[in-house]
Short mmCIF file of C-alpha atoms and ligand atoms in Angstrom, two decimals:
data_model
loop_
_atom_site.label_atom_id
_atom_site.label_comp_id
_atom_site.label_asym_id
_atom_site.label_seq_id
_atom_site.Cartn_x
_atom_site.Cartn_y
_atom_site.Cartn_z
CA MET T 1 0.00 0.00 0.00
CA SER T 2 0.93 3.63 -0.31
CA ASP T 3 3.59 5.55 1.59
CA LYS T 4 0.70 7.68 2.79
CA PHE T 5 -0.74 4.69 4.58
CA GLN T 6 2.61 3.78 6.14
CA LEU T 7 3.00 7.34 7.32
CA GLU T 8 -0.45 7.37 8.88
CA LEU T 9 0.23 4.03 10.51
CA LYS T 10 3.45 5.34 12.01
CA LYS T 11 1.59 8.36 13.36
CA LEU T 12 -1.08 6.15 14.91
CA LYS T 13 1.58 4.04 16.56
CA ASP T 14 3.27 7.13 18.00
CA TYR T 15 -0.08 8.44 19.17
CA THR T 16 -0.76 5.13 20.92
CA LEU T 17 2.58 5.42 22.70
CA GLU T 18 1.62 8.94 23.71
CA MET T 19 -1.66 7.65 25.13
CA GLY T 20 0.34 4.94 26.92
CA GLU T 21 2.47 7.54 28.64
CA PHE T 22 -0.61 9.55 29.54
CA SER T 23 -2.47 6.56 31.02
CA VAL T 24 0.53 5.32 32.96
CA GLY T 25 0.88 8.90 34.22
CA MET T 26 -2.69 8.94 35.52
CA PHE T 27 -2.14 5.61 37.17
CA THR T 28 1.16 6.40 38.91
CA ASP T 29 0.07 9.91 39.90
CA SER T 30 -3.11 8.56 41.46
CA LEU T 31 -1.01 6.26 43.61
CA LYS T 32 1.32 9.09 44.46
CA ALA T 33 -1.66 11.20 45.52
CA LEU T 34 -2.89 8.32 47.65
CA LYS T 35 0.49 7.85 49.26
CA ASP T 36 1.03 11.54 50.03
CA MET T 37 -2.66 12.09 50.74
CA ASP T 38 -2.44 14.89 48.23
CA GLU T 39 -6.00 15.84 47.38
CA VAL T 40 -5.00 18.54 44.93
CA LEU T 41 -3.08 16.06 42.81
CA ALA T 42 -5.94 13.57 43.17
CA GLU T 43 -8.42 16.14 41.84
CA GLU T 44 -6.11 16.92 39.00
CA VAL T 45 -5.72 13.26 38.04
CA HIS T 46 -9.47 12.87 38.22
CA ASP T 47 -9.88 15.69 35.71
CA ARG T 48 -7.55 14.04 33.22
CA LYS T 49 -10.30 11.57 32.39
CA LYS T 50 -11.56 13.91 29.66
CA LYS T 51 -8.27 13.90 27.83
CA LEU T 52 -8.05 10.15 28.32
CA ALA T 53 -11.43 9.70 26.62
CA TYR T 54 -10.26 11.97 23.83
CA TYR T 55 -7.20 9.78 23.21
CA SER T 56 -9.31 6.67 23.21
CA ASN T 57 -11.97 7.99 20.84
CA LYS T 58 -9.36 9.35 18.50
CA ILE T 59 -7.61 5.98 18.27
CA ASP T 60 -10.93 4.25 17.78
CA GLU T 61 -11.82 6.55 14.91
CA GLU T 62 -8.40 6.27 13.32
CA THR T 63 -8.28 2.47 13.41
CA LEU T 64 -11.76 2.25 11.95
CA ARG T 65 -10.92 4.76 9.26
CA MET T 66 -7.73 2.99 8.29
CA LEU T 67 -9.41 -0.41 8.19
CA THR T 68 -12.07 0.98 5.91
CA LEU T 69 -9.86 2.94 3.58
CA TYR T 70 -6.88 0.66 3.25
CA GLN T 71 -8.02 -2.88 4.13
CA PRO T 72 -4.63 -3.59 5.66
CA VAL T 73 -3.15 -7.09 5.77
CA ALA T 74 -0.25 -9.01 7.33
CA SER T 75 2.04 -6.96 9.59
CA ASP T 76 -0.15 -3.88 9.04
CA ILE T 77 -3.35 -5.52 10.25
CA ARG T 78 -1.47 -7.07 13.14
CA LEU T 79 -0.31 -3.61 14.18
CA ILE T 80 -3.79 -2.13 13.92
CA SER T 81 -5.42 -4.95 15.82
CA CYS T 82 -2.74 -4.60 18.48
CA ILE T 83 -3.40 -0.88 18.76
CA SER T 84 -7.07 -1.62 19.22
CA GLN T 85 -6.39 -3.88 22.20
CA MET T 86 -3.91 -1.42 23.62
CA ASN T 87 -6.49 1.32 23.37
CA THR T 88 -8.92 -0.73 25.46
CA SER T 89 -6.28 -1.66 28.02
CA LEU T 90 -4.74 1.79 28.30
CA TYR T 91 -8.16 3.36 28.66
CA ARG T 92 -8.92 0.97 31.56
CA LEU T 93 -5.56 1.80 33.08
CA GLY T 94 -6.28 5.52 33.01
CA ARG T 95 -9.79 5.01 34.35
CA ASN T 96 -8.38 2.97 37.23
CA GLY T 97 -6.09 5.90 37.97
CA LYS T 98 -9.18 8.09 38.07
CA ASP T 99 -10.93 5.67 40.41
CA ILE T 100 -7.97 5.49 42.76
CA ALA T 101 -7.80 9.28 42.76
CA GLN T 102 -11.47 9.38 43.66
CA LEU T 103 -10.92 7.09 46.65
CA THR T 104 -8.26 9.47 47.87
CA THR T 105 -10.64 12.41 47.87
CA SER T 106 -13.70 10.60 49.18
CA LEU T 107 -12.32 8.54 52.07
CA PRO T 108 -11.07 9.98 55.39
CA ASN T 109 -7.35 10.68 55.49
CA THR T 110 -6.37 8.50 58.40
CA PRO T 111 -2.68 7.50 58.39
CA HIS T 112 -1.68 4.62 56.18
CA LEU T 113 -1.31 1.18 57.68
CA LYS T 114 1.74 -1.02 57.25
CA VAL T 115 -0.01 -3.09 54.57
CA PHE T 116 0.13 -0.01 52.37
CA ASN T 117 3.80 -0.84 51.69
CA SER T 118 2.60 -3.96 49.88
CA ILE T 119 0.22 -1.83 47.82
CA CYS T 120 3.10 0.43 46.80
CA HIS T 121 5.24 -2.55 45.90
CA MET T 122 2.42 -4.11 43.88
CA ALA T 123 1.76 -0.83 42.08
CA GLU T 124 5.39 -0.44 41.10
CA TYR T 125 5.53 -4.01 39.96
CA VAL T 126 2.43 -3.72 37.78
CA THR T 127 3.56 -0.39 36.36
CA GLU T 128 6.80 -2.02 35.29
CA MET T 129 4.90 -4.78 33.52
CA ILE T 130 2.90 -2.20 31.61
CA ASN T 131 5.97 -0.15 30.80
CA ASP T 132 7.72 -3.26 29.51
CA ALA T 133 4.75 -3.98 27.24
CA LEU T 134 4.82 -0.39 25.94
CA GLU T 135 8.57 -0.60 25.43
CA SER T 136 8.23 -3.82 23.38
CA PHE T 137 5.52 -2.18 21.33
CA LYS T 138 7.84 0.72 20.65
CA THR T 139 11.03 -1.19 19.87
CA GLU T 140 9.44 -4.37 18.46
CA ASP T 141 11.72 -6.42 20.68
CA PRO T 142 9.60 -9.17 22.24
CA SER T 143 12.10 -10.33 24.90
CA LYS T 144 10.44 -8.49 27.79
CA LEU T 145 7.07 -10.04 26.99
CA LEU T 146 8.08 -13.62 27.56
CA ASP T 147 7.82 -13.72 31.36
CA LEU T 148 4.73 -11.54 31.70
CA GLU T 149 2.63 -14.53 32.66
CA LYS T 150 5.00 -15.46 35.46
CA ARG T 151 4.97 -11.89 36.69
CA ASP T 152 1.19 -11.84 36.54
CA ASN T 153 1.05 -14.89 38.78
CA TYR T 154 3.18 -13.05 41.30
CA VAL T 155 0.74 -10.12 41.11
CA ASP T 156 -2.13 -12.49 41.90
CA ASP T 157 -0.24 -13.73 44.93
CA LEU T 158 0.35 -10.17 46.10
CA GLN T 159 -3.35 -9.43 45.85
CA GLU T 160 -4.17 -12.44 47.99
CA ALA T 161 -1.63 -11.44 50.57
CA ILE T 162 -2.92 -7.87 50.74
CA PHE T 163 -6.45 -9.13 51.10
CA ARG T 164 -5.52 -11.37 54.00
CA GLU T 165 -3.42 -8.76 55.73
CA SER T 166 -6.12 -6.10 55.36
CA PHE T 167 -8.64 -8.50 56.76
CA THR T 168 -6.53 -9.02 59.86
CA TYR T 169 -6.30 -5.26 60.38
CA MET T 170 -10.07 -4.92 60.11
CA MET T 171 -10.60 -7.66 62.68
CA GLU T 172 -8.15 -6.01 65.01
CA ASP T 173 -9.68 -2.57 65.02
CA ASN T 174 -12.77 -1.39 63.20
CA ARG T 175 -11.30 2.09 62.75
CA ASN T 176 -9.07 0.45 60.15
CA ILE T 177 -12.03 -0.60 58.05
CA SER T 178 -12.24 2.32 55.67
CA ARG T 179 -8.50 2.23 54.87
CA CYS T 180 -8.53 -1.51 54.46
CA ILE T 181 -11.50 -1.52 52.12
CA GLU T 182 -9.62 1.03 50.09
CA TYR T 183 -6.56 -1.26 49.99
CA VAL T 184 -8.62 -4.26 48.97
CA MET T 185 -10.23 -2.30 46.16
CA ILE T 186 -6.95 -0.90 44.95
CA SER T 187 -5.24 -4.27 44.99
CA ARG T 188 -8.10 -5.51 42.85
CA TYR T 189 -7.53 -2.66 40.38
CA LEU T 190 -3.83 -3.47 40.33
CA GLU T 191 -4.49 -7.13 39.73
CA ARG T 192 -6.70 -6.21 36.76
CA MET T 193 -3.90 -4.04 35.41
CA GLY T 194 -1.56 -7.02 35.53
CA ASP T 195 -4.09 -8.84 33.36
CA HIS T 196 -4.16 -5.92 30.94
CA ALA T 197 -0.37 -5.94 30.71
CA CYS T 198 -0.69 -9.59 29.63
CA LEU T 199 -3.49 -8.87 27.17
CA MET T 200 -1.40 -6.16 25.57
CA GLY T 201 1.66 -8.41 25.70
CA GLU T 202 -0.10 -11.15 23.74
CA LYS T 203 -1.18 -8.75 21.03
CA ILE T 204 2.19 -7.05 20.86
CA TYR T 205 3.93 -10.40 20.57
CA PHE T 206 1.61 -11.39 17.72
CA MET T 207 2.20 -8.04 16.08
CA ILE T 208 5.97 -8.53 16.20
CA GLU T 209 6.31 -12.25 15.53
CA GLY T 210 3.14 -13.22 13.68
CA LYS T 211 2.84 -16.10 16.16
CA LYS T 212 0.66 -16.52 19.20
CA LEU T 213 1.98 -16.38 22.72
CA GLU T 214 -0.85 -17.25 25.03
CA PHE T 215 -1.00 -16.44 28.69
CA HIS T 216 -3.54 -18.24 30.81
CA MET Z 1 -2.96 -29.01 4.50
CA GLU Z 2 -2.05 -32.65 5.10
CA ASN Z 3 -5.63 -33.86 4.96
CA HIS Z 4 -6.42 -32.26 1.61
CA GLU Z 5 -6.31 -34.26 -1.57
CA THR Z 6 -3.76 -33.01 -4.08
CA ILE Z 7 -5.17 -32.84 -7.59
CA LEU Z 8 -2.31 -31.12 -9.36
CA GLU Z 9 1.30 -30.81 -8.37
CA THR Z 10 4.43 -29.26 -9.79
CA LYS Z 11 7.85 -30.68 -9.00
CA LYS Z 12 10.95 -28.61 -9.57
CA LEU Z 13 9.30 -26.91 -12.49
CA ASN Z 14 11.64 -24.74 -14.53
CA LEU Z 15 10.59 -22.86 -17.62
CA PHE Z 16 12.69 -20.95 -20.11
CA TYR Z 17 11.63 -18.57 -22.87
CA GLY Z 18 14.73 -18.83 -25.06
CA ASP Z 19 17.55 -18.28 -22.59
CA LYS Z 20 15.39 -16.29 -20.21
CA GLN Z 21 14.25 -18.33 -17.22
CA ALA Z 22 10.68 -17.51 -16.18
CA LEU Z 23 10.03 -20.24 -13.59
CA ILE Z 24 12.63 -21.46 -11.13
CA ASP Z 25 12.21 -24.74 -9.22
CA VAL Z 26 8.52 -24.23 -8.58
CA ASP Z 27 7.00 -26.77 -6.20
CA LEU Z 28 3.28 -26.36 -5.72
CA SER Z 29 0.42 -28.57 -4.59
CA VAL Z 30 -3.09 -27.67 -5.68
CA TYR Z 31 -5.81 -29.09 -3.47
CA LYS Z 32 -8.99 -30.56 -4.84
CA ASN Z 33 -12.23 -28.61 -4.33
CA HIS Z 34 -10.37 -25.59 -3.08
CA VAL Z 35 -9.52 -22.26 -4.60
CA THR Z 36 -5.85 -21.48 -4.99
CA ALA Z 37 -4.79 -17.91 -5.72
CA LEU Z 38 -1.49 -16.95 -7.31
CA ILE Z 39 -0.26 -13.47 -6.51
CA GLY Z 40 2.92 -11.52 -7.15
CA PRO Z 41 4.23 -8.49 -8.97
CA SER Z 42 3.90 -8.11 -12.70
CA GLY Z 43 6.27 -10.36 -14.62
CA CYS Z 44 6.90 -12.77 -11.73
CA GLY Z 45 5.57 -15.72 -13.73
CA LYS Z 46 1.97 -16.21 -12.60
CA SER Z 47 0.53 -16.49 -16.10
CA THR Z 48 3.45 -18.61 -17.19
CA LEU Z 49 2.82 -21.03 -14.33
CA ILE Z 50 -0.93 -21.23 -14.82
CA ARG Z 51 -0.37 -21.81 -18.55
CA CYS Z 52 1.82 -24.80 -17.68
CA PHE Z 53 -1.24 -26.42 -16.12
CA ASN Z 54 -2.90 -26.97 -19.47
CA ARG Z 55 0.19 -26.78 -21.66
CA MET Z 56 -0.68 -23.50 -23.25
CA ASN Z 57 3.03 -22.76 -23.38
CA ASP Z 58 3.36 -25.45 -26.06
CA LEU Z 59 2.25 -22.75 -28.45
CA VAL Z 60 5.29 -20.60 -27.66
CA SER Z 61 8.03 -21.67 -30.05
CA ASP Z 62 11.20 -21.22 -27.98
CA CYS Z 63 9.70 -22.28 -24.67
CA ARG Z 64 11.44 -25.10 -22.83
CA ILE Z 65 10.26 -26.86 -19.70
CA GLU Z 66 12.07 -28.98 -17.09
CA GLY Z 67 10.52 -30.73 -14.14
CA GLN Z 68 7.05 -32.14 -13.79
CA VAL Z 69 3.41 -31.20 -13.58
CA ILE Z 70 1.64 -34.19 -12.06
CA TYR Z 71 -2.06 -34.62 -12.72
CA HIS Z 72 -3.70 -37.92 -11.78
CA ASP Z 73 -0.33 -39.59 -11.28
CA GLN Z 74 0.81 -38.62 -14.74
CA ASN Z 75 3.29 -35.99 -15.86
CA LEU Z 76 1.32 -33.63 -18.09
CA TYR Z 77 4.42 -33.20 -20.19
CA SER Z 78 4.97 -36.87 -20.90
CA PRO Z 79 4.43 -37.81 -24.57
CA ALA Z 80 1.65 -40.21 -23.62
CA VAL Z 81 -0.67 -37.37 -22.59
CA ASP Z 82 -3.65 -36.70 -24.84
CA VAL Z 83 -3.56 -32.91 -24.90
CA VAL Z 84 -7.09 -32.48 -26.21
CA HIS Z 85 -8.55 -34.63 -23.47
CA MET Z 86 -6.35 -32.93 -20.88
CA ARG Z 87 -7.55 -29.45 -21.94
CA LYS Z 88 -11.11 -30.67 -21.54
CA LYS Z 89 -10.34 -31.61 -17.96
CA ILE Z 90 -8.34 -28.46 -17.23
CA GLY Z 91 -10.20 -25.47 -18.65
CA MET Z 92 -9.09 -21.88 -18.82
CA VAL Z 93 -10.81 -18.52 -18.44
CA PHE Z 94 -8.90 -15.49 -19.65
CA GLN Z 95 -8.53 -11.89 -18.58
CA GLN Z 96 -10.52 -10.48 -21.47
CA PRO Z 97 -13.89 -12.15 -21.93
CA ASN Z 98 -13.51 -13.84 -25.32
CA PRO Z 99 -16.82 -15.31 -26.46
CA PHE Z 100 -17.00 -16.58 -30.02
CA PRO Z 101 -18.98 -14.37 -32.43
CA LYS Z 102 -21.89 -16.77 -32.23
CA SER Z 103 -25.08 -17.07 -30.22
CA ILE Z 104 -25.08 -17.54 -26.48
CA TYR Z 105 -26.28 -21.10 -26.98
CA ASP Z 106 -23.61 -21.97 -29.53
CA ASN Z 107 -20.86 -20.61 -27.31
CA VAL Z 108 -21.76 -23.01 -24.52
CA ALA Z 109 -22.54 -25.92 -26.85
CA TYR Z 110 -19.28 -25.47 -28.72
CA GLY Z 111 -17.07 -27.65 -26.54
CA PRO Z 112 -19.52 -30.54 -26.14
CA ARG Z 113 -20.07 -30.51 -29.92
CA VAL Z 114 -16.34 -30.65 -30.53
CA HIS Z 115 -16.25 -33.65 -28.25
CA GLY Z 116 -18.90 -35.33 -30.38
CA ILE Z 117 -22.21 -34.63 -28.69
CA LYS Z 118 -24.88 -34.02 -31.34
CA ASP Z 119 -28.15 -34.87 -29.62
CA LYS Z 120 -30.11 -31.62 -29.29
CA LYS Z 121 -31.78 -32.65 -26.02
CA ILE Z 122 -28.47 -33.50 -24.40
CA LEU Z 123 -26.95 -30.25 -25.65
CA ASP Z 124 -29.94 -28.29 -24.32
CA GLY Z 125 -29.42 -29.91 -20.96
CA ILE Z 126 -25.69 -29.12 -20.91
CA VAL Z 127 -26.29 -25.50 -21.95
CA GLU Z 128 -28.88 -24.98 -19.24
CA LYS Z 129 -26.82 -26.64 -16.53
CA SER Z 130 -23.65 -24.76 -17.45
CA LEU Z 131 -25.38 -21.41 -17.59
CA MET Z 132 -26.99 -22.15 -14.23
CA GLN Z 133 -23.65 -23.03 -12.68
CA ALA Z 134 -22.15 -19.88 -14.12
CA ALA Z 135 -25.02 -17.88 -12.54
CA LEU Z 136 -26.07 -16.54 -15.94
CA TRP Z 137 -29.16 -18.61 -16.72
CA ASP Z 138 -31.67 -16.20 -15.16
CA GLU Z 139 -30.33 -13.34 -17.22
CA VAL Z 140 -30.21 -15.06 -20.61
CA HIS Z 141 -32.57 -18.05 -20.68
CA ASP Z 142 -35.12 -16.21 -22.86
CA ARG Z 143 -32.59 -15.08 -25.44
CA LEU Z 144 -30.22 -17.97 -25.96
CA ASP Z 145 -30.11 -17.32 -29.69
CA ASP Z 146 -28.97 -13.73 -29.30
CA PRO Z 147 -25.35 -12.98 -30.19
CA ALA Z 148 -22.98 -13.39 -27.26
CA MET Z 149 -21.28 -10.14 -28.19
CA GLY Z 150 -24.41 -8.30 -27.11
CA LEU Z 151 -23.86 -9.23 -23.47
CA SER Z 152 -22.20 -6.94 -20.95
CA GLY Z 153 -18.55 -7.57 -20.05
CA GLY Z 154 -19.46 -9.30 -16.81
CA GLN Z 155 -22.06 -11.44 -18.55
CA GLN Z 156 -19.56 -12.33 -21.27
CA GLN Z 157 -17.08 -13.45 -18.65
CA ARG Z 158 -19.68 -15.66 -16.99
CA LEU Z 159 -20.54 -17.01 -20.43
CA CYS Z 160 -16.88 -17.94 -20.88
CA ILE Z 161 -17.02 -19.69 -17.53
CA ALA Z 162 -20.17 -21.52 -18.65
CA ARG Z 163 -18.38 -22.50 -21.86
CA THR Z 164 -15.54 -23.96 -19.79
CA LEU Z 165 -17.95 -25.80 -17.48
CA ALA Z 166 -19.85 -27.31 -20.41
CA VAL Z 167 -17.12 -29.87 -21.07
CA GLU Z 168 -17.12 -30.94 -17.40
CA PRO Z 169 -13.60 -30.06 -16.40
CA GLU Z 170 -12.01 -30.91 -13.07
CA ILE Z 171 -9.87 -27.85 -12.82
CA ILE Z 172 -10.64 -24.31 -13.91
CA LEU Z 173 -7.75 -21.94 -14.47
CA MET Z 174 -8.51 -18.24 -14.35
CA ASP Z 175 -5.99 -15.59 -15.30
CA GLU Z 176 -7.14 -12.26 -13.88
CA PRO Z 177 -10.77 -13.03 -14.75
CA CYS Z 178 -12.11 -9.81 -13.23
CA SER Z 179 -9.58 -7.22 -14.30
CA ALA Z 180 -11.80 -6.02 -17.14
CA LEU Z 181 -14.95 -5.95 -14.99
CA ASP Z 182 -16.67 -3.42 -12.78
CA PRO Z 183 -17.11 -4.06 -9.04
CA ILE Z 184 -20.60 -5.53 -9.35
CA ALA Z 185 -19.64 -7.93 -12.12
CA THR Z 186 -16.52 -8.76 -10.10
CA ALA Z 187 -18.60 -9.54 -7.03
CA LYS Z 188 -20.76 -11.88 -9.12
CA ILE Z 189 -17.74 -13.76 -10.44
CA GLU Z 190 -16.27 -13.98 -6.94
CA SER Z 191 -19.38 -15.51 -5.46
CA LEU Z 192 -19.54 -17.80 -8.46
CA ILE Z 193 -16.01 -18.99 -7.77
CA ASP Z 194 -17.06 -19.78 -4.24
CA ASP Z 195 -19.94 -21.94 -5.53
CA LEU Z 196 -17.77 -23.63 -8.13
CA LYS Z 197 -15.39 -25.16 -5.64
CA LYS Z 198 -18.04 -27.60 -4.48
CA GLU Z 199 -17.60 -29.42 -7.78
CA TYR Z 200 -14.40 -28.07 -9.23
CA THR Z 201 -10.93 -26.99 -8.32
CA VAL Z 202 -10.10 -23.40 -9.16
CA ILE Z 203 -6.73 -21.74 -9.67
CA ILE Z 204 -6.92 -18.00 -10.04
CA VAL Z 205 -4.28 -15.42 -10.85
CA THR Z 206 -5.15 -12.02 -9.49
CA HIS Z 207 -3.54 -8.65 -8.92
CA SER Z 208 -6.07 -7.78 -6.28
CA MET Z 209 -4.94 -8.70 -2.80
CA SER Z 210 -8.44 -8.28 -1.49
CA GLN Z 211 -9.79 -10.56 -4.19
CA ALA Z 212 -7.21 -13.23 -3.36
CA SER Z 213 -8.08 -13.00 0.31
CA ARG Z 214 -11.83 -13.06 -0.37
CA VAL Z 215 -12.04 -15.96 -2.79
CA SER Z 216 -9.17 -18.31 -2.10
CA ASP Z 217 -8.42 -21.01 0.44
CA PHE Z 218 -4.74 -21.18 -0.42
CA THR Z 219 -2.41 -18.52 -1.74
CA GLY Z 220 0.92 -18.77 -3.46
CA PHE Z 221 3.15 -15.72 -3.60
CA MET Z 222 5.58 -15.63 -6.52
CA TYR Z 223 8.53 -13.37 -7.08
CA LEU Z 224 11.04 -13.39 -9.95
CA GLY Z 225 9.96 -16.82 -11.14
CA LYS Z 226 10.08 -18.45 -7.69
CA MET Z 227 7.31 -19.65 -5.42
CA ILE Z 228 8.34 -17.70 -2.36
CA GLU Z 229 5.59 -18.82 -0.04
CA PHE Z 230 2.52 -21.00 -0.23
CA GLY Z 231 -0.03 -21.54 2.50
CA GLU Z 232 -3.52 -21.09 3.78
CA THR Z 233 -4.85 -17.75 2.63
CA GLU Z 234 -5.75 -16.63 6.12
CA LYS Z 235 -2.23 -17.31 7.30
CA ILE Z 236 -0.62 -15.60 4.31
CA PHE Z 237 -2.69 -12.48 4.84
CA THR Z 238 -2.30 -12.25 8.61
CA SER Z 239 1.14 -13.60 9.35
CA PRO Z 240 3.17 -14.73 6.35
CA ASP Z 241 6.45 -16.45 7.16
CA GLU Z 242 8.49 -14.60 4.56
CA GLU Z 243 9.38 -10.94 4.87
CA LEU Z 244 9.14 -10.63 1.09
CA THR Z 245 5.52 -11.83 1.15
CA ASN Z 246 4.72 -9.41 3.94
CA ASN Z 247 6.29 -6.52 2.08
CA TYR Z 248 4.46 -7.33 -1.12
CA ILE Z 249 0.97 -7.82 0.27
CA THR Z 250 1.24 -4.76 2.50
CA GLY Z 251 2.18 -2.78 -0.60
CA ARG Z 252 5.72 -1.90 0.45
CA PHE Z 253 6.82 -2.83 -3.06
CA GLY Z 254 5.29 -4.16 -6.25
N1 ATP N 301 5.88 -15.63 -24.79
C1 ATP N 301 6.90 -15.15 -24.09
N2 ATP N 301 8.12 -15.04 -24.62
C2 ATP N 301 9.15 -14.54 -23.91
N3 ATP N 301 9.07 -14.12 -22.64
C3 ATP N 301 7.87 -14.20 -22.05
C4 ATP N 301 6.72 -14.70 -22.74
N4 ATP N 301 5.68 -14.67 -21.88
C5 ATP N 301 6.16 -14.15 -20.73
N5 ATP N 301 7.47 -13.87 -20.82
C6 ATP N 301 8.32 -13.34 -19.74
O1 ATP N 301 8.28 -14.23 -18.65
C7 ATP N 301 8.18 -13.53 -17.42
C8 ATP N 301 6.93 -13.93 -16.70
O2 ATP N 301 5.81 -13.45 -17.41
P1 ATP N 301 4.31 -13.75 -17.01
O3 ATP N 301 3.44 -13.25 -18.08
O4 ATP N 301 4.19 -15.15 -16.58
O5 ATP N 301 4.18 -12.82 -15.71
P2 ATP N 301 2.90 -12.48 -14.83
O6 ATP N 301 3.28 -12.76 -13.43
O7 ATP N 301 1.71 -13.15 -15.37
O8 ATP N 301 2.78 -10.90 -15.02
P3 ATP N 301 1.47 -9.98 -15.10
O9 ATP N 301 1.03 -9.82 -13.69
O10 ATP N 301 1.98 -8.71 -15.66
O11 ATP N 301 0.45 -10.66 -15.96
C9 ATP N 301 8.24 -12.06 -17.78
O12 ATP N 301 9.55 -11.62 -17.64
C10 ATP N 301 7.81 -12.03 -19.22
O13 ATP N 301 8.41 -10.95 -19.90
MG1 MG N 302 -0.11 -12.48 -16.24
#
């Protein structure tokens, strides 16, 4: 197909990477706001949802337009179908950032409990998985995708542990309840984000290699 | 691919026009009751290859062939082959619709007559059946004696398909059958091809990637006389093994 198409495809890929950065930003900033109990930052993250939706709609429109106009095949269709999945996943990632930010502003700011350290660790871990997926998408080097499933299993274990620990805190003292519910919810969001890193990873791997890599 | 029956097969097929080599070590299996598409840039040898399947290249004076084309356990190029009978079994439809300057009826009845059928009732039956199979019957049944040249391009092409079907071939070769047709006529031929594979095996050369992906089950990509890649159409168009295939079908060259 034409150079015009290749140029547009390149632009769409860059735009997807831009959205990736934006969504990861919402996500990490929401956790930062939670950690520092920074309501101003939380509000600001919450407001970024409009721009997030704009990114997502734009990518939706562009992929549909390019499918219609150019009927892409082979590596081109693999790229577009990958971008479509990434759009869904990155949108969810940003929305989770928004939701975490909302918790920060709506729940009482009692001091964090020790279990919060596990939340921070889990958040960093999941963020790295997502960044590795984005990096592979950018460089078309699949090596960092191969152990995503293993890493996702670890994320599941972390969620379990946080759930159990939070539960113990709630039993101990019912003033811990609101914080602990918050932790349980957030660990659930984080666990979902691990899944999305895998979903993106599968599509990115297929985009690069033309072969399936299935995580279970 | 393993569980498909091979109907036609080339083995290390090499073809030379004078000292210019047009096919290089082509190995290809054509599966029965499936549609095989041949794609590749202009001059890569698609027409040359498809013409080997019914020995049309015999007509080219300085054309030389090495290797084999196996059809029903027999090399098509062995001296024992009855070329007339073989061409009956392996029919060809060309790029330009080329009906004879005769009536619609006579065009379809031509082949059977050549093969000795004279009985009017039998011929009537063959003409009706062939025109039905070529999805043309409804449009022409009340004017079978009209000149074929009066039909539209798309109708003429379906008439040529009917003419090929009339002698009950096993394999139908089509060299860019839609390139002279508008999108509606093209769509008709494409859906016809899909129907035909129930009874026949179709090999189609096309320049349209979307046509190859729509109508075929298997696709062979050729480049500079070589069969670069052959496989299931879906695989070729989503994740071809060869970079060259990928670059061609995504339009990075050609
Ligand atoms: N009769 C002939 N005499 C000499 N050379 C020929 C003859 N027919 C074809 N060739 C050459 O053989 C090569 C393959 O030609 P062929 O017609 O098979 O290509 P093709 O893939 O069908 O191209 P196109 O897509 O343009 O129809 C070309 O280099 C062509 O010039
Ligand atoms: Mg040709």
